[in-house]
Amino acid sequence: MKRNFIPLLAAALLAPLPAAAMDVIQGELLQGWVLPNGNRVAAIRMTMAPGWKTYWRAPGDMGIPPHFDWGGSENLSTVAVEWPAPTVFREKNLTTIGYRDQVLLPLVITTSDKGAPVMLNTTIDMGVCLDICVPATLHVQGLIDTDATRAVPAIAASLAQRPYSAKEAGLTKATCKMAFKDGDLQLEASLTLPHAGGQEMVVIESGNPDVWVSEADSSRQGDILTAKVDMAHVSGATVAISRAAVRITVLGSNHSVDILGCTPD
């Protein structure tokens, strides 16, 4: 596997943002509903100019992960972004993962005051791509003040597009074997899992934003899907990975699978 660090790749991929590209992506806050525990569901809809795309939370070996800053929000304790299953874009010598034209990102919001509205204020730094990739910053803000308890169809539909859980997909075993080679940590995951369809892609996340993870080399024999990655700290520091924090996503043509954690081999 070829070792490349995300900061270097981002610098190579990003070009200065042309004035005409400032409007290639727009954001809109959607009201959702109140959960039985008093927390809230809302969503951010991102709409891109025709043909443009943006990245998933784990964008591939040469992608730019989006970064959310919720500073300035009120009555907001935590936010969980519920990512619908993304598309794998395979081009010559380049594979990225994301969404084209439009994506609706559901938000599960934990509030401090269960009966009060939420003032949501977020800045999203991301990459958007057509023939080249350019940086974009999206500002989305608004008051979430609905008292509805019925699910909003558009948000519910996006929630339904999330990857299957390990249990739903029929995973029976997920192990991770780790070893150091040439100063890098190598992780090999072995998944006992029915085929997800087509050319499966495995994405492994370390659980540490400062740890770079290579694109996985994967193979399947029957119900056993194996994937290998290199990991390295972006500053060159020692890498320490918890198996419980490892997140493995299998992207297939029939469905996708979200696997949280693995056990020793």
GROMACS .gro file of C-alpha atoms in nm, residues 10 13-16 52-53 55 62 64 94 96 127-135:
model
   21
   10ALA     CA    1  -0.519   1.794   0.018
   13LEU     CA    2  -0.579   1.841  -0.487
   14LEU     CA    3  -0.704   2.181  -0.382
   15ALA     CA    4  -0.690   2.474  -0.619
   16PRO     CA    5  -0.775   2.836  -0.531
   52TRP     CA    6  -2.042   1.860  -0.833
   53LYS     CA    7  -1.981   1.630  -0.538
   55TYR     CA    8  -1.710   1.401   0.059
   62MET     CA    9  -0.721   1.117  -0.138
   64ILE     CA   10  -1.097   1.584   0.223
   94LEU     CA   11  -0.831   0.780  -0.775
   96THR     CA   12  -1.314   0.887  -0.337
  127GLY     CA   13  -1.401   1.995  -0.028
  128VAL     CA   14  -1.621   2.007  -0.336
  129CYS     CA   15  -1.519   1.858  -0.669
  130LEU     CA   16  -1.601   1.870  -1.039
  131ASP     CA   17  -1.297   1.840  -1.266
  132ILE     CA   18  -1.084   1.977  -0.981
  133CYS     CA   19  -1.137   1.991  -0.606
  134VAL     CA   20  -1.173   2.324  -0.428
  135PRO     CA   21  -1.222   2.415  -0.061
   0.00000   0.00000   0.00000
